[in-house]
Every structure is written in structure tokens, then in C-alpha cells.
Coordinates of C-alpha atoms and ligand atoms in Angstrom, one line a residue:
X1 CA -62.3 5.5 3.5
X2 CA -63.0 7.5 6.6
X3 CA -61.1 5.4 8.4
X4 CA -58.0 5.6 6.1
X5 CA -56.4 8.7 7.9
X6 CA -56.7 8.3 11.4
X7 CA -55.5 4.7 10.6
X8 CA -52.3 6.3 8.5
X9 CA -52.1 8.2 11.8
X10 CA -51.8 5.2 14.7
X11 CA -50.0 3.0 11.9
X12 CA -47.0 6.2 11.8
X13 CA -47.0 6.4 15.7
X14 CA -47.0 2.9 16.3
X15 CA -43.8 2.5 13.9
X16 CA -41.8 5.5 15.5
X17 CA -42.8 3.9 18.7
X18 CA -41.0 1.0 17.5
X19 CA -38.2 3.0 16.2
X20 CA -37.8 5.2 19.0
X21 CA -37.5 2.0 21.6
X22 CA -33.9 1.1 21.4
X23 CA -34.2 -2.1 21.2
X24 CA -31.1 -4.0 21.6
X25 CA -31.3 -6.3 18.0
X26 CA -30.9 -3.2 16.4
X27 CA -27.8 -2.2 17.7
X28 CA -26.4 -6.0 16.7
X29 CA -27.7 -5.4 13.4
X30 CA -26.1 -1.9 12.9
X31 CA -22.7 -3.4 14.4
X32 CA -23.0 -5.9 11.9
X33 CA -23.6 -3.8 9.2
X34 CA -20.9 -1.3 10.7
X35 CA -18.5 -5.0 10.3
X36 CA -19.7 -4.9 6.5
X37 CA -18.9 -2.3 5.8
X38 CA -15.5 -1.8 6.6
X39 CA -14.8 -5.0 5.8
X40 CA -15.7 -3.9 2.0
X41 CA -13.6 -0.2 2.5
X42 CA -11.3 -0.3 4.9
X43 CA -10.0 -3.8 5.5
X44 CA -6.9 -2.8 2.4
X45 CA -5.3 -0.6 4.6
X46 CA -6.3 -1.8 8.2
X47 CA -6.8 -5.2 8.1
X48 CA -5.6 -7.5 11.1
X49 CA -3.2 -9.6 8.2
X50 CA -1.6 -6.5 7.1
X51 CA 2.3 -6.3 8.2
X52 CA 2.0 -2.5 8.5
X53 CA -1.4 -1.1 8.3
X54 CA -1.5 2.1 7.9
X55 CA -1.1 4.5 10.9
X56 CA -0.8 2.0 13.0
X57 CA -4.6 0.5 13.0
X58 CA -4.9 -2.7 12.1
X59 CA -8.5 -4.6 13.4
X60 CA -10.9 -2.8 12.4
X61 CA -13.3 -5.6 12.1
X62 CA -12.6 -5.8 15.8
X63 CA -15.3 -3.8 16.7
X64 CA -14.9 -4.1 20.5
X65 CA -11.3 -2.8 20.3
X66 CA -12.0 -0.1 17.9
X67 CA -15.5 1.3 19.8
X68 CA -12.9 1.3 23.3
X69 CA -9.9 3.5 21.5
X70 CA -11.1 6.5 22.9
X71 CA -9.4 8.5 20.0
X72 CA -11.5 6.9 17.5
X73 CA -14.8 6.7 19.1
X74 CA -16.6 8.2 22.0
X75 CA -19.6 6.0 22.9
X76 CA -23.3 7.6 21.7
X77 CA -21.9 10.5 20.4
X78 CA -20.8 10.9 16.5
X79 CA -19.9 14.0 16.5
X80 CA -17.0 14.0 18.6
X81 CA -16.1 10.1 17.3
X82 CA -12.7 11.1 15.0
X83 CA -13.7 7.6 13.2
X84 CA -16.7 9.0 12.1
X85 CA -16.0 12.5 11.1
X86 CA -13.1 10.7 9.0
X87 CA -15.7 8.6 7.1
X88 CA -17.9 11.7 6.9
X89 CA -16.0 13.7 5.3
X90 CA -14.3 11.3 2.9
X91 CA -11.0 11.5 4.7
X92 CA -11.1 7.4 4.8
X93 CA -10.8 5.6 2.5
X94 CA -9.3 8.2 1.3
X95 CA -8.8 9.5 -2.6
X96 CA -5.7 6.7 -3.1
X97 CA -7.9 4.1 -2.0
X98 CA -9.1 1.5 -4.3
X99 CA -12.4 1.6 -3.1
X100 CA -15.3 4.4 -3.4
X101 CA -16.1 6.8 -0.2
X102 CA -18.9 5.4 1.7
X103 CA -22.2 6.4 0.7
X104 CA -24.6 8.5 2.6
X105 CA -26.2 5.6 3.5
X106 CA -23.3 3.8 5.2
X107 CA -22.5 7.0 6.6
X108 CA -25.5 6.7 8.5
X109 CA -25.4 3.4 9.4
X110 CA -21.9 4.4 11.0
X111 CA -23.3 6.8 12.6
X112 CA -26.2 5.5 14.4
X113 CA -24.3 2.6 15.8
X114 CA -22.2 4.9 17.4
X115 CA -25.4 6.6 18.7
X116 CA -26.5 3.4 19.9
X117 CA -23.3 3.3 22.4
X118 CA -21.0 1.1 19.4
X119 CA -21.9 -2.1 20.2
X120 CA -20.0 -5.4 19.1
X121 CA -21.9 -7.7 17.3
X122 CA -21.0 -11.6 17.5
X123 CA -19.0 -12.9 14.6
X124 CA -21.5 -15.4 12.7
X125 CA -20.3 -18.5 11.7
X126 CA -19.9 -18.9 8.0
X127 CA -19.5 -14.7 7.7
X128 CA -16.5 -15.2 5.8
X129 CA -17.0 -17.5 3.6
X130 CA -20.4 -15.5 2.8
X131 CA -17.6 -12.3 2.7
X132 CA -15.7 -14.4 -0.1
X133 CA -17.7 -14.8 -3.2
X134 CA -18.0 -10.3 -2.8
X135 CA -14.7 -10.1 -2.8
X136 CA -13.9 -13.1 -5.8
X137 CA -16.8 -10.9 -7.5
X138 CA -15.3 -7.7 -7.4
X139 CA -11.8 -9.4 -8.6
X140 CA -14.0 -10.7 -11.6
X141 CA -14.8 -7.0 -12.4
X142 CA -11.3 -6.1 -13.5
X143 CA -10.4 -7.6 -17.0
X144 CA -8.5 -10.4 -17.4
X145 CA -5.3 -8.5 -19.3
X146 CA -5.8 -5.4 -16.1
X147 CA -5.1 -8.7 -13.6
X148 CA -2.8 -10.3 -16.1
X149 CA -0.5 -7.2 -15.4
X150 CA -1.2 -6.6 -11.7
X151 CA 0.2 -10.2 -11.2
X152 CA 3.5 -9.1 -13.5
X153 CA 3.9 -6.3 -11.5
X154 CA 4.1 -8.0 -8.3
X155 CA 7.2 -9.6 -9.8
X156 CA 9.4 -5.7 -8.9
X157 CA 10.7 -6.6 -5.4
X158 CA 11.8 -9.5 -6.8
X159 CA 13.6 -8.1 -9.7
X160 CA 15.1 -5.8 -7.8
X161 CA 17.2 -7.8 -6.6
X162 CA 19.2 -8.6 -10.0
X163 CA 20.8 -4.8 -10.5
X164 CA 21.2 -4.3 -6.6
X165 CA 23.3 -7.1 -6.1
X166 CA 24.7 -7.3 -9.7
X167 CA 26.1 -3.7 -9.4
X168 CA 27.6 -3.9 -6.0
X169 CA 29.7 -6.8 -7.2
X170 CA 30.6 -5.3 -10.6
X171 CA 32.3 -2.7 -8.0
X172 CA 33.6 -5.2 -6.2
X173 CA 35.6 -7.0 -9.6
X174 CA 36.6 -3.5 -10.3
X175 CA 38.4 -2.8 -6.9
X176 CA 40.8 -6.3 -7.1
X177 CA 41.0 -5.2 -11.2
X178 CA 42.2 -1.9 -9.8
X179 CA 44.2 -4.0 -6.7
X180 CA 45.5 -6.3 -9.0
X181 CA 45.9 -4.1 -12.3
X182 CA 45.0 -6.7 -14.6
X183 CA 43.0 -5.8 -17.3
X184 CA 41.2 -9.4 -17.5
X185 CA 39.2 -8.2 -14.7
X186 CA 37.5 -6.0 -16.8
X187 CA 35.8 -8.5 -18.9
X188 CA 34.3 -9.4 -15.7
X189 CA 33.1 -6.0 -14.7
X190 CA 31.8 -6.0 -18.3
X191 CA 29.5 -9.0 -18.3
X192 CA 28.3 -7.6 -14.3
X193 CA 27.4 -4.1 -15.7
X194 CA 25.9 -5.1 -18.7
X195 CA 23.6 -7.2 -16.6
X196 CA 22.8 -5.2 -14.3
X197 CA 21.8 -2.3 -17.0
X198 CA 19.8 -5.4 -18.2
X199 CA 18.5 -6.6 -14.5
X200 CA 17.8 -2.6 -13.8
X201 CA 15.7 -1.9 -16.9
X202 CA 13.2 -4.5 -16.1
X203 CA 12.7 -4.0 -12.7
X204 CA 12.2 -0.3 -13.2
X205 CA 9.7 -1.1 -16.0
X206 CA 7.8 -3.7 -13.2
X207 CA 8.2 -1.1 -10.4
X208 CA 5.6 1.4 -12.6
X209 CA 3.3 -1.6 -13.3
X210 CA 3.6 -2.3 -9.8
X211 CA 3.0 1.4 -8.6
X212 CA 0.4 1.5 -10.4
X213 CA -1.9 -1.0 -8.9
X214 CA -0.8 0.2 -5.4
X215 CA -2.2 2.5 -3.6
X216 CA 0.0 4.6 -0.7
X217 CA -1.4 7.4 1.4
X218 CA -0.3 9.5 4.0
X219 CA 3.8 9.1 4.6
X220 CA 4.0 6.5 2.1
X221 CA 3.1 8.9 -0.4
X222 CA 6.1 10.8 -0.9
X223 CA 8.6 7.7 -0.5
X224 CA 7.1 5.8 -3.6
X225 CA 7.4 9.3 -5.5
X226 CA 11.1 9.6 -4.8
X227 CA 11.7 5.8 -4.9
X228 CA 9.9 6.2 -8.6
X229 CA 12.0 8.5 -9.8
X230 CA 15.6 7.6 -7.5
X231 CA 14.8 4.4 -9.1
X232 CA 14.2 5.2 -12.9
X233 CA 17.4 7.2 -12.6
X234 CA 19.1 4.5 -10.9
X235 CA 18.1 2.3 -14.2
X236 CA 19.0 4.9 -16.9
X237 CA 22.0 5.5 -14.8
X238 CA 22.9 1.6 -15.2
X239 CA 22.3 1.7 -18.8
X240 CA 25.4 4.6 -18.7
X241 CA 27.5 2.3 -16.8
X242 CA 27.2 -0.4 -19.3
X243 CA 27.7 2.2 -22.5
X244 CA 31.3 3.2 -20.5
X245 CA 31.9 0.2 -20.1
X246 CA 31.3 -1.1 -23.2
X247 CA 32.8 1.6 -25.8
X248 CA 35.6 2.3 -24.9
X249 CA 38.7 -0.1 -24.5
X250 CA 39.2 1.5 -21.0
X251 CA 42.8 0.1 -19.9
X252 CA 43.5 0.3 -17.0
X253 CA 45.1 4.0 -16.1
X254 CA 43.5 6.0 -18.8
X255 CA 40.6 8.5 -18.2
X256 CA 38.2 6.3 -19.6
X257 CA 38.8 3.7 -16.9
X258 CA 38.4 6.6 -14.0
X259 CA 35.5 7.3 -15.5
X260 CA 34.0 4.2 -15.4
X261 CA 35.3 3.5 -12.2
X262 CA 33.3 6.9 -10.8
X263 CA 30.1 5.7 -12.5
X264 CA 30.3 2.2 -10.8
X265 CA 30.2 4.2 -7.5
X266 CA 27.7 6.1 -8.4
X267 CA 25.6 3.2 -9.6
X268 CA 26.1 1.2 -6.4
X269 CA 25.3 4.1 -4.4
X270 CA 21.5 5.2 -6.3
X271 CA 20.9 1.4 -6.2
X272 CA 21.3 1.5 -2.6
X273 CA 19.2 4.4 -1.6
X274 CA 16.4 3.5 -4.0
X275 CA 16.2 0.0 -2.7
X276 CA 16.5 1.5 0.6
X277 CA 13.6 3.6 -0.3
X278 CA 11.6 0.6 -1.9
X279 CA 11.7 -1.7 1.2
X280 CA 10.8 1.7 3.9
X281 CA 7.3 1.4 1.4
X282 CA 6.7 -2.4 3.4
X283 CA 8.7 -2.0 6.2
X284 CA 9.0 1.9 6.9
X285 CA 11.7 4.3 7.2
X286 CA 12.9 3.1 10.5
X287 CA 13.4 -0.4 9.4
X288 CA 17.3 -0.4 9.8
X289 CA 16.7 1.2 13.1
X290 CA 18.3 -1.5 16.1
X291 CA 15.4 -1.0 18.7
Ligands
LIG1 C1 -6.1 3.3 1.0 C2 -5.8 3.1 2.3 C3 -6.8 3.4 3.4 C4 -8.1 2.9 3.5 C5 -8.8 2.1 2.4 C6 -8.6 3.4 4.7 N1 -7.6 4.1 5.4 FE1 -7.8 4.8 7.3 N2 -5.8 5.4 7.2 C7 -5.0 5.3 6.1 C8 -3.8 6.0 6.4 C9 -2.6 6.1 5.5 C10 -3.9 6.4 7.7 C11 -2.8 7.2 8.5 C12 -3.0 8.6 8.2 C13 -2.0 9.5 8.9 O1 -1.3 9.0 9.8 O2 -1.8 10.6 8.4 C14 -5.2 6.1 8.2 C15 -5.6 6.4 9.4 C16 -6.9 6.0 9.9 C17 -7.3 6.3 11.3 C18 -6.5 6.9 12.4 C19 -5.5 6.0 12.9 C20 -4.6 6.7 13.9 O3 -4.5 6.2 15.0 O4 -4.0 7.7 13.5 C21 -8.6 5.8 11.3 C22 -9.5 5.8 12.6 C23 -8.9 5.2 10.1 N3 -7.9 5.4 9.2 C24 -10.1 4.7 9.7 C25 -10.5 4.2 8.5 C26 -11.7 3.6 8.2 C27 -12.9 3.5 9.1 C28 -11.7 3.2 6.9 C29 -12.8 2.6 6.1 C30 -14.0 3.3 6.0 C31 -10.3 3.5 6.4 N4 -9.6 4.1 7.4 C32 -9.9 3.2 5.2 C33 -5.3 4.7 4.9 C34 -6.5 4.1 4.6

């Protein structure tokens, strides 16, 4: 017993000895860590298979790359490392994000391989296939109906296409109906509105399932909320198109048939912009852009 403290004692200063020497395994293991990390919270929005990630930065499991961008991490010191005052202060992942803030914990681990000068770490063979079952795991989590739907949603940019091109064609028939001023053209317009009303309902309905799964930050925030609505409007709006269409006899000269022919117009144009609107959420705003 009375050599219990002074043991305590050389046991503490032995182990901060081994602490304090920076021994170069432990800056592996943090970057390996650091790798597991954002492989579990960041990788959905800046992974290296992402067509766009999001604001530009896409490897960050490349850990070499990221720890040499000099506006995401100065070398040894935290503080003034953008990546990690991000992470600290729940900035990324970010509230949209489908996965939880990192915990203090992780934080720290972040941290202190930055300390440590943000060393690389070598990829070990077999890390991905050890990153797999995690990831089939958390999939496993979400009930099957809650996946069921995810997968039905992912059925909107397909869809879409149905009302986009059915409407610009039912203005099509009703320019040679007006060119030619026969009124069997407008049996055709008929049967392409009515579709398209059709065609436009369900991808609007899969575009909310969709939107709901997804999760967009930053610019994309405010394109999926106008694309949302531009796009539920463009659906109701289709639905109107059809109704003209459909109730009266609308021969051709008579208000009726102006009417409709305005709506059509109308139609094609919200069913432009939204799509428009709908692809700049993959592809960005500039994607028309010729450079
Ligand atoms: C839900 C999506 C999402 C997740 C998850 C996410 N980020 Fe981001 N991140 C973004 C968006 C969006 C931007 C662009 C913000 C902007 O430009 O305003 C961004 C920007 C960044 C930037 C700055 C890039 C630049 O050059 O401007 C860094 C660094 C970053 N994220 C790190 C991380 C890290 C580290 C994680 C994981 C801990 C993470 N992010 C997780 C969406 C995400």
C-alpha cells in the first residue's frame, strides 16, 4: 500500500511521456481515423464519384490533396484550418445533411491530426470492403416501405420527361391546326394535352417523394424550392390545359380556341423553365452555358 501512490505517480508520467512523444503511428492512426470519418459524413456531398460535389470539393478521402489546399488546412494548426472550424462548428455536414454533426469526439480526432502536421495515411487493402457492410447496415436501418419509396422517387427525372415533351408537341399540332384550320387537328391536341395533364401529375407527385429524400445545401437550396413550386404549378397548370381543352367544343376562331391556344403557350413555357430548373439541381445553372 505504501507503494501504491508514488507508483500511481511514475505509471501517470511514464504514460504522458508516451503521449507527449509524437510518435509517428499515431499520426497514421489519426489520419486513418480522420479517412473514417468523413467517409461516414461527408463522402454524400464530396465524394470523388459525385458529378458535382458540392462547392467544388470532391476527394475528401484524398487526404494528401485535402491537407495541401491551403484554404482548407494549414498544417499543425486547427485554428486557422477553415476545414476544421467548419466541422467545429457544425457548419459541415451541415443541418440538410443526412447524417449527424460529428461528435466531440471526432471533432477532436480532426483536430489533432491537424496538430500532428495532417498526415496521409496509406489506403489499406480490403478498407472498403470493411467500409461496405457500415454502409449496407445503415441502409438496413430505414424501413423497408421508407426505401420502397425512395426508389419510386428516383423515378421524377424520368417522368419528367412525359409532360415536357408531350406539351411542346400538343403546341406544335396546334400551330399546323391553326396553319391549316382544320378542326381534326384538334382531336390531336386533345389526346397530347390530356396526356401530358396525366404525364405532369405524376411526375410532380414523384418530384416531392424525390425531394424529399434529397438533401440540397447552399445554392442548390433555393433552385429545388422554386423548381418545387414552378413545377407543381406547371402540373396544375396542365390539368387546366386539358379542362380547356376538353369542355368546350373550341372550333377553330372562337374565343374558346384563343384561349386554349394561350394556355398551350403558357404550358410549354412553365414546363420549360421548371425543367430547366430541375436539371441546374444535377448539372447547375450554367449548364446551357457554351464554355
Ligand atoms: C449535405 C451535403 C454536405 C455534407 C454531408 C458535407 N458538406 Fe461540405 N459542403 C457542402 C456544400 C453545399 C458546400 C458549399 C458551400 C458553399 O459554397 O456555400 C460545402 C463546402 C465545403 C467546404 C468548402 C469547399 C470550398 O472550397 O468552398 C469544405 C472544406 C467542406 N464542405 C468540408 C466538409 C466536410 C469535412 C464534411 C464532412 C464532415 C462535409 N463538408 C460534409 C455540403 C456538404
Amino acid at each position: 500500500m505504501k507503494f501504491f501512490l508514488p507508483l500511481t505517480v511514475l505509471l501517470l508520467a511514464l504514460a504522458s511521456f508516451v503521449r507527449a512523444a509524437d510518435d509517428p503511428a499515431e499520426g497514421v492512426k489519426a489520419a486513418t481515423k480522420v479517412r473514417e470519418i468523413f467517409e461516414a459524413k461527408c463522402l454524400d456531398c464530396h465524394g470523388p464519384e459525385l458529378p458535382r460535389p458540392k462547392g467544388k470539393f470532391g476527394y475528401v478521402l484524398d487526404l494528401k490533396r485535402v491537407a495541401d489546399n491551403p484554404d482548407y488546412i494549414e498544417r499543425g494548426k486547427p485554428d486557422k484550418s477553415d476545414l476544421f472550424k467548419m466541422v467545429e462548428d457544425d457548419e459541415m455536414p451541415g443541418e440538410d445533411a443526412n447524417v449527424p454533426p460529428l461528435t466531440r469526439d471526432e471533432k477532436d480526432i480532426v483536430k489533432r491530426w491537424i496538430e500532428l502536421g495532417a498526415p496521409d495515411a496509406p489506403q489499406v487493402a480490403g478498407e472498403t470492403t470493411s467500409a461496405a457492410p457500415k454502409t449496407a447496415e445503415a441502409k438496413q436501418l430505414m424501413p423497408f416501405w421508407k426505401r420502397l419509396l425512395r426508389y419510386i422517387g428516383r423515378m421524377h427525372p424520368v417522368s419528367t420527361h412525359f409532360p415536357v415533351a408531350l406539351m411542346f408537341v400538343a403546341v406544335f399540332a396546334e400551330g399546323i391546326a391553326w396553319w391549316t384550320r382544320r378542326d381534326s387537328w384538334l382531336q390531336t391536341v386533345r389526346f397530347l394535352v390530356v396526356l401530358a395533364a396525366l404525364g405532369a401529375i405524376s411526375a410532380a407527385a414523384l418530384g416531392w417523394i424525390n425531394a424529399y429524400f434529397a438533401s440540397y445545401v447552399g445554392q442548390a437550396a433555393p433552385i429545388l424550392k422554386w423548381h418545387r413550386w414552378l413545377g407543381t404549378g406547371t402540373a396544375i397548370w396542365a390539368v387546366v390545359c386539358a379542362a380547356l381543352a376538353m369542355i368546350h367544343e373550341c372550333r377553330e376562331g372562337t374565343t374558346e380556341r384563343q384561349r386554349l391556344r394561350g394556355a398551350l403557350l403558357l404550358g410549354a413555357f412553365l414546363v420549360g423553365v421548371s425543367g430547366f430548373l430541375g436539371s441546374a439541381l444535377i448539372y447547375g445553372l450554367d449548364h446551357y452555358a457554351w464554355n
